[in-house]
PDB file of C-alpha atoms and ligand atoms in Angstrom:
ATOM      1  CA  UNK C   1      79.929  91.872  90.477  1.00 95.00           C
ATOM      2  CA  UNK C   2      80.671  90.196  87.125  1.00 97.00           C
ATOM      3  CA  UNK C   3      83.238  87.349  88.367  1.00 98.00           C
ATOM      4  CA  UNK C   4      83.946  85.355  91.776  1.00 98.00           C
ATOM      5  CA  UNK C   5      86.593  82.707  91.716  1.00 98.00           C
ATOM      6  CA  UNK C   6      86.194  81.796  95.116  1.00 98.00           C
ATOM      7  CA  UNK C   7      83.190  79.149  95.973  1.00 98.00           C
ATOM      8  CA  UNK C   8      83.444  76.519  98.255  1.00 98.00           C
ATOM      9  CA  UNK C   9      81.174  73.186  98.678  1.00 98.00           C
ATOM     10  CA  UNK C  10      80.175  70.551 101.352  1.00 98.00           C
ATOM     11  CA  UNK C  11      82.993  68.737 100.698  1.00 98.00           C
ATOM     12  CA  UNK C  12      85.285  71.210 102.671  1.00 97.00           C
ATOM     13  CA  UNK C  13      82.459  70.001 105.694  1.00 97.00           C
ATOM     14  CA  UNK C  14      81.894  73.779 106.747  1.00 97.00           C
ATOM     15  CA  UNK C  15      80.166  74.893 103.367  1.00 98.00           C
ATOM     16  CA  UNK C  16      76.732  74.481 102.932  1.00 98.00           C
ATOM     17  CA  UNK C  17      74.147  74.535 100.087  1.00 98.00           C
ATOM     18  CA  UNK C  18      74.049  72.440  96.831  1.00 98.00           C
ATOM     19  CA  UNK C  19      76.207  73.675  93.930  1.00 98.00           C
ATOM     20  CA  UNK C  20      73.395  74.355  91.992  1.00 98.00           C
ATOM     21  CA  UNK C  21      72.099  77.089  94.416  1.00 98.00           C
ATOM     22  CA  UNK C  22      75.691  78.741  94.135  1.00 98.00           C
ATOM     23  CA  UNK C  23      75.330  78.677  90.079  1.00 98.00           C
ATOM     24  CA  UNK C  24      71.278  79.759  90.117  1.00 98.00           C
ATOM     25  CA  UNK C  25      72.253  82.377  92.937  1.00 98.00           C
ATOM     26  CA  UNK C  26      74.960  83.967  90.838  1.00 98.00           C
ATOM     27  CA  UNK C  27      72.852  84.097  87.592  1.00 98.00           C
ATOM     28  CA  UNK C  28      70.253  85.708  89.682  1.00 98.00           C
ATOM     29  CA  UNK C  29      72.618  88.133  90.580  1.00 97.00           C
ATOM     30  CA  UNK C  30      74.344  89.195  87.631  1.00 97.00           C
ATOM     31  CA  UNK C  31      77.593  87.291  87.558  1.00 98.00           C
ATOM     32  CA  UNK C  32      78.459  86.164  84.746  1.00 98.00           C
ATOM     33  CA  UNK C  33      81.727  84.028  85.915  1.00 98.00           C
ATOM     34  CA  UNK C  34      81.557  81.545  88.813  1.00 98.00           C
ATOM     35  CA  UNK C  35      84.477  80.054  90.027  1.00 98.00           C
ATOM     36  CA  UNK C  36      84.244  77.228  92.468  1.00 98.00           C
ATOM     37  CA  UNK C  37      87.069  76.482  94.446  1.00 98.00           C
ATOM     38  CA  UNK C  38      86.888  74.738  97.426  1.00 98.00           C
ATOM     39  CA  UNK C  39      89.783  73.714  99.755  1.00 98.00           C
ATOM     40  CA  UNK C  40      92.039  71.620  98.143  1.00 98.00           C
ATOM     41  CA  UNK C  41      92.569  67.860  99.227  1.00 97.00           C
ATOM     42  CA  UNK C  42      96.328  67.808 100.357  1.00 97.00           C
ATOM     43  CA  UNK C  43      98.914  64.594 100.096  1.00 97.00           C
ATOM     44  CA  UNK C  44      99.536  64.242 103.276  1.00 95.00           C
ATOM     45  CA  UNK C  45     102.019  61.543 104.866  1.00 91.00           C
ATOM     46  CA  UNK C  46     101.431  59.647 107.567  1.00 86.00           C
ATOM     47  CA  UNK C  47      97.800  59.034 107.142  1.00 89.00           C
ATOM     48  CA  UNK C  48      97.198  62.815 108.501  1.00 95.00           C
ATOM     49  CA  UNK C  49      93.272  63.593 107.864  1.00 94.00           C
ATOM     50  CA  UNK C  50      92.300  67.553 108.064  1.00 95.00           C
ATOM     51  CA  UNK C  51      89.140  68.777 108.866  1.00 95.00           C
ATOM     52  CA  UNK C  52      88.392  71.483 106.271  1.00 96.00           C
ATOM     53  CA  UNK C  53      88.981  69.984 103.323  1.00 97.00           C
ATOM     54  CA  UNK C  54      87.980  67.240 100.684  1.00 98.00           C
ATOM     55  CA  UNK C  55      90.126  63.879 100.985  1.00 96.00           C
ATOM     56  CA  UNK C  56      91.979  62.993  97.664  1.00 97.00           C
ATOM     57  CA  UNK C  57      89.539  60.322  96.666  1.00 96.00           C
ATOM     58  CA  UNK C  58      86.618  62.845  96.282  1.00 98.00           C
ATOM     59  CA  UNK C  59      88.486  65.192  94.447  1.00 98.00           C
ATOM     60  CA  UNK C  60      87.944  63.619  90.975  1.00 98.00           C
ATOM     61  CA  UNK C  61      84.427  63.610  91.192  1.00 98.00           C
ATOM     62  CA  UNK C  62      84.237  67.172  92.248  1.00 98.00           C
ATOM     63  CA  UNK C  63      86.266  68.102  89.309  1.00 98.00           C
ATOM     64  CA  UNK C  64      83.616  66.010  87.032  1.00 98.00           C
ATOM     65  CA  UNK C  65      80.412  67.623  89.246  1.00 98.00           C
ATOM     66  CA  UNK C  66      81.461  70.966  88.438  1.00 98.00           C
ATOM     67  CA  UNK C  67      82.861  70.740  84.916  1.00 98.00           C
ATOM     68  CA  UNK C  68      78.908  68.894  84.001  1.00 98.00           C
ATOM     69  CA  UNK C  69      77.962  71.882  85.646  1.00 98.00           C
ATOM     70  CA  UNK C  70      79.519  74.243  83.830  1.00 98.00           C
ATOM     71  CA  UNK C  71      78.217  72.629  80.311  1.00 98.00           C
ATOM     72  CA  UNK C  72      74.484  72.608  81.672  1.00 98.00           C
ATOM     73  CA  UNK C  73      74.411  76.281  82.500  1.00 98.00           C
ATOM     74  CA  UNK C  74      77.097  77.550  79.790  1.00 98.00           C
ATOM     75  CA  UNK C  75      74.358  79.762  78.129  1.00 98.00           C
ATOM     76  CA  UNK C  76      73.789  81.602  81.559  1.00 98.00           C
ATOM     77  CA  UNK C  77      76.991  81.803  83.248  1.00 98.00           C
ATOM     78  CA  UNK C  78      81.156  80.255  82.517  1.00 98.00           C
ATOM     79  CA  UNK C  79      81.669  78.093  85.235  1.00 98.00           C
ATOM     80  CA  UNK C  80      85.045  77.306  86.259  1.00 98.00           C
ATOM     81  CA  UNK C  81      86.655  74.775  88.708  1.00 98.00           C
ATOM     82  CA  UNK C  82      89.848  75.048  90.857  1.00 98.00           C
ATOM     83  CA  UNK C  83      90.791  74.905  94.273  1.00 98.00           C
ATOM     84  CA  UNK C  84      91.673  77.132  97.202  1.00 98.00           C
ATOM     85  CA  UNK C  85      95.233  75.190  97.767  1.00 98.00           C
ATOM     86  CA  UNK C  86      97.973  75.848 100.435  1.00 98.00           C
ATOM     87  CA  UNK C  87     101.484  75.800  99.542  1.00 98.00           C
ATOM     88  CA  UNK C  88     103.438  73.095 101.206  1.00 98.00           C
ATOM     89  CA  UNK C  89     106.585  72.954  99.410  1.00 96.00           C
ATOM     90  CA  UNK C  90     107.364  69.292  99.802  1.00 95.00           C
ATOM     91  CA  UNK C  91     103.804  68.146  98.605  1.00 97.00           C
ATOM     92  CA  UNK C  92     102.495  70.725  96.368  1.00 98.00           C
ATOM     93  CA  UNK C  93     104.232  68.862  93.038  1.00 98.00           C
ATOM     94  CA  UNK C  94     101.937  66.483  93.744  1.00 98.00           C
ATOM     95  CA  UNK C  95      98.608  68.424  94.021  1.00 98.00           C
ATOM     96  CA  UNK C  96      99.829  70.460  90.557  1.00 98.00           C
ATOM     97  CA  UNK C  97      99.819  66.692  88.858  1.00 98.00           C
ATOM     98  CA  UNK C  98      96.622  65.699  90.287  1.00 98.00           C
ATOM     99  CA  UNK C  99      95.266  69.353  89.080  1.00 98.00           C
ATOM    100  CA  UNK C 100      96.634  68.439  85.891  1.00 98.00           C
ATOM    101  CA  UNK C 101      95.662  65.117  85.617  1.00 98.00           C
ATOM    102  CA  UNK C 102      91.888  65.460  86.093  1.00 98.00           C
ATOM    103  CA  UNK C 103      91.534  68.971  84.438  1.00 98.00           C
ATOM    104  CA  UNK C 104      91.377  71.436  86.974  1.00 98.00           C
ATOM    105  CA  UNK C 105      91.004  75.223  85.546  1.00 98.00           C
ATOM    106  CA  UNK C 106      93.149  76.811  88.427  1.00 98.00           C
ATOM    107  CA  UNK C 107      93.883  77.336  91.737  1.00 98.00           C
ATOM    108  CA  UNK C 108      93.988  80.347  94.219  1.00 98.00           C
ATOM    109  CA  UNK C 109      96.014  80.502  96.891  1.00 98.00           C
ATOM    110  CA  UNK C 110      94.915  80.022 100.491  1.00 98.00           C
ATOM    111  CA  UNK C 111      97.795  79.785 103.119  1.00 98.00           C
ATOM    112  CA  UNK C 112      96.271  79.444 106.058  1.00 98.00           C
ATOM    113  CA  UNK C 113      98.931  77.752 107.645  1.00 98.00           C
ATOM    114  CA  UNK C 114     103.070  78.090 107.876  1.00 98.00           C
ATOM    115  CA  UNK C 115     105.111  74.798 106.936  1.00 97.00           C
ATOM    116  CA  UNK C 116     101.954  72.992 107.165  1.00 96.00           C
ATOM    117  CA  UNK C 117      99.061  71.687 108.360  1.00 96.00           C
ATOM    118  CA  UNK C 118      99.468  68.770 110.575  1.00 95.00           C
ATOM    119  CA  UNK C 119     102.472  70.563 112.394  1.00 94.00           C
ATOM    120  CA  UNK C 120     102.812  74.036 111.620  1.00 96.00           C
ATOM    121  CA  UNK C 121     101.212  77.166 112.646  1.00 97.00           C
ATOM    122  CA  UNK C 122      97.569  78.491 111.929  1.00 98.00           C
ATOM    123  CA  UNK C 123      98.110  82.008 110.990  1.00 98.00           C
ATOM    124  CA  UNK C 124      95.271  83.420 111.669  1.00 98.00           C
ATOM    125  CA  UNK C 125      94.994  83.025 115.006  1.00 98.00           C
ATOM    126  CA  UNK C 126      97.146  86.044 117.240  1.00 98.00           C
ATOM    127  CA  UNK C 127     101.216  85.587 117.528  1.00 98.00           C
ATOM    128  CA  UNK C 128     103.604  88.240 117.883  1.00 98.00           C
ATOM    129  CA  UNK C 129     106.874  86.546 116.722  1.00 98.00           C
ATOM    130  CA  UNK C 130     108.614  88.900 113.442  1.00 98.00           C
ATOM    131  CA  UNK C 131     110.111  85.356 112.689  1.00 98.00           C
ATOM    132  CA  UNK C 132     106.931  83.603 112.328  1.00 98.00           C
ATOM    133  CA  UNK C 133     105.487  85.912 109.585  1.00 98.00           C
ATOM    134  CA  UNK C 134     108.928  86.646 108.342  1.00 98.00           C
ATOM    135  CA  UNK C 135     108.924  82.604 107.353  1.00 98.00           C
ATOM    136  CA  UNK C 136     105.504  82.871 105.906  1.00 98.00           C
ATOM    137  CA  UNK C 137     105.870  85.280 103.562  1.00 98.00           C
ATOM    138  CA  UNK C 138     108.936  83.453 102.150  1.00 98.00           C
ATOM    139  CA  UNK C 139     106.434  80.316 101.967  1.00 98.00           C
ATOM    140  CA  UNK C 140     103.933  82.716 100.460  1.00 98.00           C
ATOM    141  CA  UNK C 141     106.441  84.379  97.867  1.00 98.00           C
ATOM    142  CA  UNK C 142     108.513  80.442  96.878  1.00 98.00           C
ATOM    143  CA  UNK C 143     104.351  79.494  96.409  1.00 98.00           C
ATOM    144  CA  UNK C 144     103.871  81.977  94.192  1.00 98.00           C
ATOM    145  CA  UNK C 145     106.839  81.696  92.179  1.00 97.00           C
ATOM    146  CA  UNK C 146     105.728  78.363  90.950  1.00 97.00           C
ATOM    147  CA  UNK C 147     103.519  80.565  88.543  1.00 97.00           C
ATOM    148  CA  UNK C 148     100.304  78.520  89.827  1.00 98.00           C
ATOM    149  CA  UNK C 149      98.451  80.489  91.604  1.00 98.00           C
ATOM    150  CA  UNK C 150      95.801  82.413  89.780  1.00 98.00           C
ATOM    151  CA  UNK C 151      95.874  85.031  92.795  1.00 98.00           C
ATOM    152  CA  UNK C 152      95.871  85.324  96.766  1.00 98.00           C
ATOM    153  CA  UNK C 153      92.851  84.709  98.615  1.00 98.00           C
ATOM    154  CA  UNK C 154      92.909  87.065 101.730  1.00 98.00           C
ATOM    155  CA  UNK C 155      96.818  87.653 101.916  1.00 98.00           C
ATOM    156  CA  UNK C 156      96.007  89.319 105.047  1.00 98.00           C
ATOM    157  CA  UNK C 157      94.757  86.349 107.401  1.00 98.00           C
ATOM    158  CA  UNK C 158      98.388  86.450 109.417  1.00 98.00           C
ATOM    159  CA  UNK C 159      96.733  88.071 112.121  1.00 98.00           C
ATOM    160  CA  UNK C 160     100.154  89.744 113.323  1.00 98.00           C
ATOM    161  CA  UNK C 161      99.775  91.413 116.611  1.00 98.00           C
ATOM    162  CA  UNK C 162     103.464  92.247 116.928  1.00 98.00           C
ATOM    163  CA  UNK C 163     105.290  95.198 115.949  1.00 98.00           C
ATOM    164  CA  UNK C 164     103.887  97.475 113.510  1.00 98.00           C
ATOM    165  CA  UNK C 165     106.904  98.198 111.500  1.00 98.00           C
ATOM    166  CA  UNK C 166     107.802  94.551 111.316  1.00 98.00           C
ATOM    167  CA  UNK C 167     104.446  93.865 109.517  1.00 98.00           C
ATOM    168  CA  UNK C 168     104.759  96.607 107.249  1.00 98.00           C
ATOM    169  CA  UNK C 169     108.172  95.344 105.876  1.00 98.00           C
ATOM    170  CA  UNK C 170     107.395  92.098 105.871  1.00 98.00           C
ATOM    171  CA  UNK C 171     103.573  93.033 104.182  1.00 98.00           C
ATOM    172  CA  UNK C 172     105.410  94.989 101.873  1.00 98.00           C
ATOM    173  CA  UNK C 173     107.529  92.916 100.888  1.00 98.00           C
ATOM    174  CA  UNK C 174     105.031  89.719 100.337  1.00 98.00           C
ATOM    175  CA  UNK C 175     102.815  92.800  98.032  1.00 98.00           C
ATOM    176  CA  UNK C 176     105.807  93.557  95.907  1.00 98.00           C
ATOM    177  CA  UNK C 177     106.626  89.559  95.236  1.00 98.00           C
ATOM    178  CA  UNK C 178     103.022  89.593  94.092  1.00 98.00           C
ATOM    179  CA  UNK C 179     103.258  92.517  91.762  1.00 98.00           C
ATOM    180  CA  UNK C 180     106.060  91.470  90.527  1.00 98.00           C
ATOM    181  CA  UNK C 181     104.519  87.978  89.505  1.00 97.00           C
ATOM    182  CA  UNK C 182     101.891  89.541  88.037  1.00 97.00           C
ATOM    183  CA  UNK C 183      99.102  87.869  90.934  1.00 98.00           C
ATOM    184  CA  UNK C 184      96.275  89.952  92.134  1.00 98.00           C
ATOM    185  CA  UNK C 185      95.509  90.176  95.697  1.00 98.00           C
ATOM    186  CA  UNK C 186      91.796  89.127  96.967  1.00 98.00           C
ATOM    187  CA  UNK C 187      89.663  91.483  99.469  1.00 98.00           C
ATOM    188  CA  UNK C 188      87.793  88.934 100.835  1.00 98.00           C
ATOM    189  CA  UNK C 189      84.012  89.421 101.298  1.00 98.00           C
ATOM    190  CA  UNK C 190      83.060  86.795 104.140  1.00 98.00           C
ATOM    191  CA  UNK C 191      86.041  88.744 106.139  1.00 98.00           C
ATOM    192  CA  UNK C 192      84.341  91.744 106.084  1.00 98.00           C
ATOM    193  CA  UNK C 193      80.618  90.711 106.319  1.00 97.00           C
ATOM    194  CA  UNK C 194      81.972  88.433 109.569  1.00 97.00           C
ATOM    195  CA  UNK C 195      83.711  91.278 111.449  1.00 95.00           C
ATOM    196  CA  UNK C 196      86.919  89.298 110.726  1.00 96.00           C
ATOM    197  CA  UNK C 197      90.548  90.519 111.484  1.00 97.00           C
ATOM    198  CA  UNK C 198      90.383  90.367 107.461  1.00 98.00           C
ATOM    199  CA  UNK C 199      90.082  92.469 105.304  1.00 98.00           C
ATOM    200  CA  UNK C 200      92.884  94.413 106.480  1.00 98.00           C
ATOM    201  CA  UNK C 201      93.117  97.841 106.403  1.00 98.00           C
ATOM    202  CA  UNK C 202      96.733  98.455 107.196  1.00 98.00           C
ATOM    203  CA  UNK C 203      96.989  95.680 104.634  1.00 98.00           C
ATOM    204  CA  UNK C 204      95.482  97.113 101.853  1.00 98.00           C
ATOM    205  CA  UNK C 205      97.027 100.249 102.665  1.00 98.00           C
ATOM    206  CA  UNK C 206     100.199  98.826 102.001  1.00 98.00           C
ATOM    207  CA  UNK C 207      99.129  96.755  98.529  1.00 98.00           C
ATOM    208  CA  UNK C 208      98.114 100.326  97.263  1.00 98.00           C
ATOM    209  CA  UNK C 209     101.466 102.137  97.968  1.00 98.00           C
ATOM    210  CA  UNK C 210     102.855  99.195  96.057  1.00 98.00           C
ATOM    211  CA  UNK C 211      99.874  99.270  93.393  1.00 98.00           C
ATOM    212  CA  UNK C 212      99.034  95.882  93.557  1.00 98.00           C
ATOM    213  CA  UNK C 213      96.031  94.521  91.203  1.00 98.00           C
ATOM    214  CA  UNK C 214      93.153  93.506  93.223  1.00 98.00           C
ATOM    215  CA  UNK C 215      90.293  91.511  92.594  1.00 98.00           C
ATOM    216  CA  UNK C 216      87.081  90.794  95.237  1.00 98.00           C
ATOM    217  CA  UNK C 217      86.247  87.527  96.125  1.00 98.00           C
ATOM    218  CA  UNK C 218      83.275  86.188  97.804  1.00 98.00           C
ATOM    219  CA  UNK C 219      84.868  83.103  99.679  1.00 98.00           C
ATOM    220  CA  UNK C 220      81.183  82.024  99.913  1.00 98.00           C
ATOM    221  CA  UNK C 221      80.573  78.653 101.759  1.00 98.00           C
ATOM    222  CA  UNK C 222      76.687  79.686 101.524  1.00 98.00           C
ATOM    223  CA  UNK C 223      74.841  79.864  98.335  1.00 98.00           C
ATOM    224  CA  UNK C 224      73.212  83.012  99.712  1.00 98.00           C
ATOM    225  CA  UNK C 225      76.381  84.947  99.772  1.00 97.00           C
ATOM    226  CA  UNK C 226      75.961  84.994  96.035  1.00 98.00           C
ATOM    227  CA  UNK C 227      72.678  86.509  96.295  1.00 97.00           C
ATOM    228  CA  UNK C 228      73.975  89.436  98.561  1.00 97.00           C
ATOM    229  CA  UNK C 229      74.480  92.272  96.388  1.00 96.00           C
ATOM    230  CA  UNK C 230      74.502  94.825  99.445  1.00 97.00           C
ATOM    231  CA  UNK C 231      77.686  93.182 100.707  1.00 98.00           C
ATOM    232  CA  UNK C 232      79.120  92.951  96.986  1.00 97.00           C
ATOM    233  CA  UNK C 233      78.932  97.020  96.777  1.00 98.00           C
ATOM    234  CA  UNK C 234      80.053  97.453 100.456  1.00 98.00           C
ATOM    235  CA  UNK C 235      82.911  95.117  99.737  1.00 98.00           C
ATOM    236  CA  UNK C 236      83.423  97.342  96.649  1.00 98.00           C
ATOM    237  CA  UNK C 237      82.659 100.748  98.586  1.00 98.00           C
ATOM    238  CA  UNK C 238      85.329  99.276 100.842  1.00 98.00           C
ATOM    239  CA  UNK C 239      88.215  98.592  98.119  1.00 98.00           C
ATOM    240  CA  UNK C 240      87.487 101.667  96.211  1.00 98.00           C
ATOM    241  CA  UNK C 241      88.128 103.851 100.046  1.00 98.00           C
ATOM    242  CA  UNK C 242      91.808 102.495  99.574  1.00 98.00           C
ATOM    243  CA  UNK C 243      91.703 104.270  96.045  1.00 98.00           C
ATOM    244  CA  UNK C 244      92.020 101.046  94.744  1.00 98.00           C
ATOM    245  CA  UNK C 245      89.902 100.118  91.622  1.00 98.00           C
ATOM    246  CA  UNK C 246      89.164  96.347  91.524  1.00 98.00           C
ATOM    247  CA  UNK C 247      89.746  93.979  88.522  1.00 98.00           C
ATOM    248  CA  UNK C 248      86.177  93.282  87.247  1.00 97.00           C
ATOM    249  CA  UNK C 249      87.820  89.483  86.174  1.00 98.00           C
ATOM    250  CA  UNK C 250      90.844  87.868  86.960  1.00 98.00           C
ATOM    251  CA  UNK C 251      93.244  85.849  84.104  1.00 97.00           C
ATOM    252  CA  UNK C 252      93.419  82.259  85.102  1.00 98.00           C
ATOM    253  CA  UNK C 253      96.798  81.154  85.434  1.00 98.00           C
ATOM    254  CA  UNK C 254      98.221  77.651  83.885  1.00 97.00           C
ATOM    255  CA  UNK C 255      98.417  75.113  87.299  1.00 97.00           C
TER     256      UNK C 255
HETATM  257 ZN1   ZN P   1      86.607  77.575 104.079  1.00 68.84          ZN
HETATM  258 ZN1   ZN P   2      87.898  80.146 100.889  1.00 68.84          ZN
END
């Protein structure tokens, strides 16, 4: 493994390790570009406080942490920091600005939820409704469109346990908006090393018909992760099955 965009810290409260054991782990390992990009702090209204992410006050510093980071190690590895961000339509001008602002390199794009957070719908867990996804791909494709998003982190958490046809249209569809915007799709290591309903088969079935780019991502929120180079060539062995050759980097898009 030569790159992995997708690192996470404390400050999401359920990573662990210091961000120097991600960076000396990856050296040790061979990669060459480290990405950190933990969950991004959202503008919420009404005062609404989530759970797996940074508030807005820390993110400057993380920004700063990294980025010293990156200049401390830049004869061993290029270090890069972004965030894992949702889309929410009516607040996501806001987290592109405060990218902006303080520097950020990129972001990826993690929609775990549809509408939102405070009131929407957590994807991931089982539903059955072809409306329900049929809305989150159009969040998925009007989030990508704002030419952001570096790529998708696992585009396959809906964990859609209706009708099979229904999630190959609308799975099709969401893989040829991506193509089409040029944005690789992640196969998500900590999916497949936790027996998740991610990486998805049927999924990636789909992204190859459609011949999607693809890049691997290590979504570690343990420093060890980076250490694991069994479960960087099974994720590999895995992708490759699809007849699906990985990118070996990804092109960082403009926030
Ligand atoms: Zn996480
Ligand atoms: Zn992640």
């Amino acid at each position: 493994m030569i790159a992995n965009y997708h690192t996470h810290t404390t400050r999401c409260h359920h990573a662990v390790g210091s961000e120097r054991e991600y960076i000396e782990n990856a050296i040790a390992s061979g990669i060459k570009i480290l990405g950190f990009s933990d969950h991004s702090p959202q503008f919420y209204k009404n005062g609404f406080v989530s759970g797996m992410r940074m508030s807005l006050n820390e993110a400057p510093n993380y920004i700063e942490c990294i980025k010293k980071f990156a200049d401390e190690y830049k004869n061993d590895i290029q270090i890069f920091v972004g965030f894992e961000a949702e889309y929410f339509p009516d607040i996501f001008y806001s987290l592109q600005k405060l990218c902006r602002d303080y520097g950020a390199d990129y972001l990826i794009m993690g929609q775990h939820f549809l509408d939102d957070e405070p009131t929407g719908i957590y994807v991931g867990s089982p539903f059955s409704q072809p409306e329900l996804l049929h809305r989150y791909v159009d969040q998925v494709a009007e989030g990508i469109s704002s030419g952001s998003f570096t790529y998708i982190a696992h585009p396959d958490v809906t964990n859609f346990i209706g009708d099979e046809s229904v999630f190959e249209t609308e799975m099709t569809r969401l893989c040829v908006c991506a193509k089409r915007m040029n944005i690789p799709l992640e196969v998500n290591m900590m999916g497949l090393a936790g027996g998740r309903h991610y990486p998805s088969e049927r999924f990636f079935k789909i992204a190859k018909m459609v011949g999607n780019d693809v890049v691997i991502g290590c979504d570690a929120h343990n420093p060890a992760v980076l250490l694991d180079t069994d479960m960087h060539k099974k994720t590999l062995d895995y992708t490759k099955a699809f007849g699906i050759e990985p990118l070996e980097t990804a092109e960082l898009k403009k926030i």
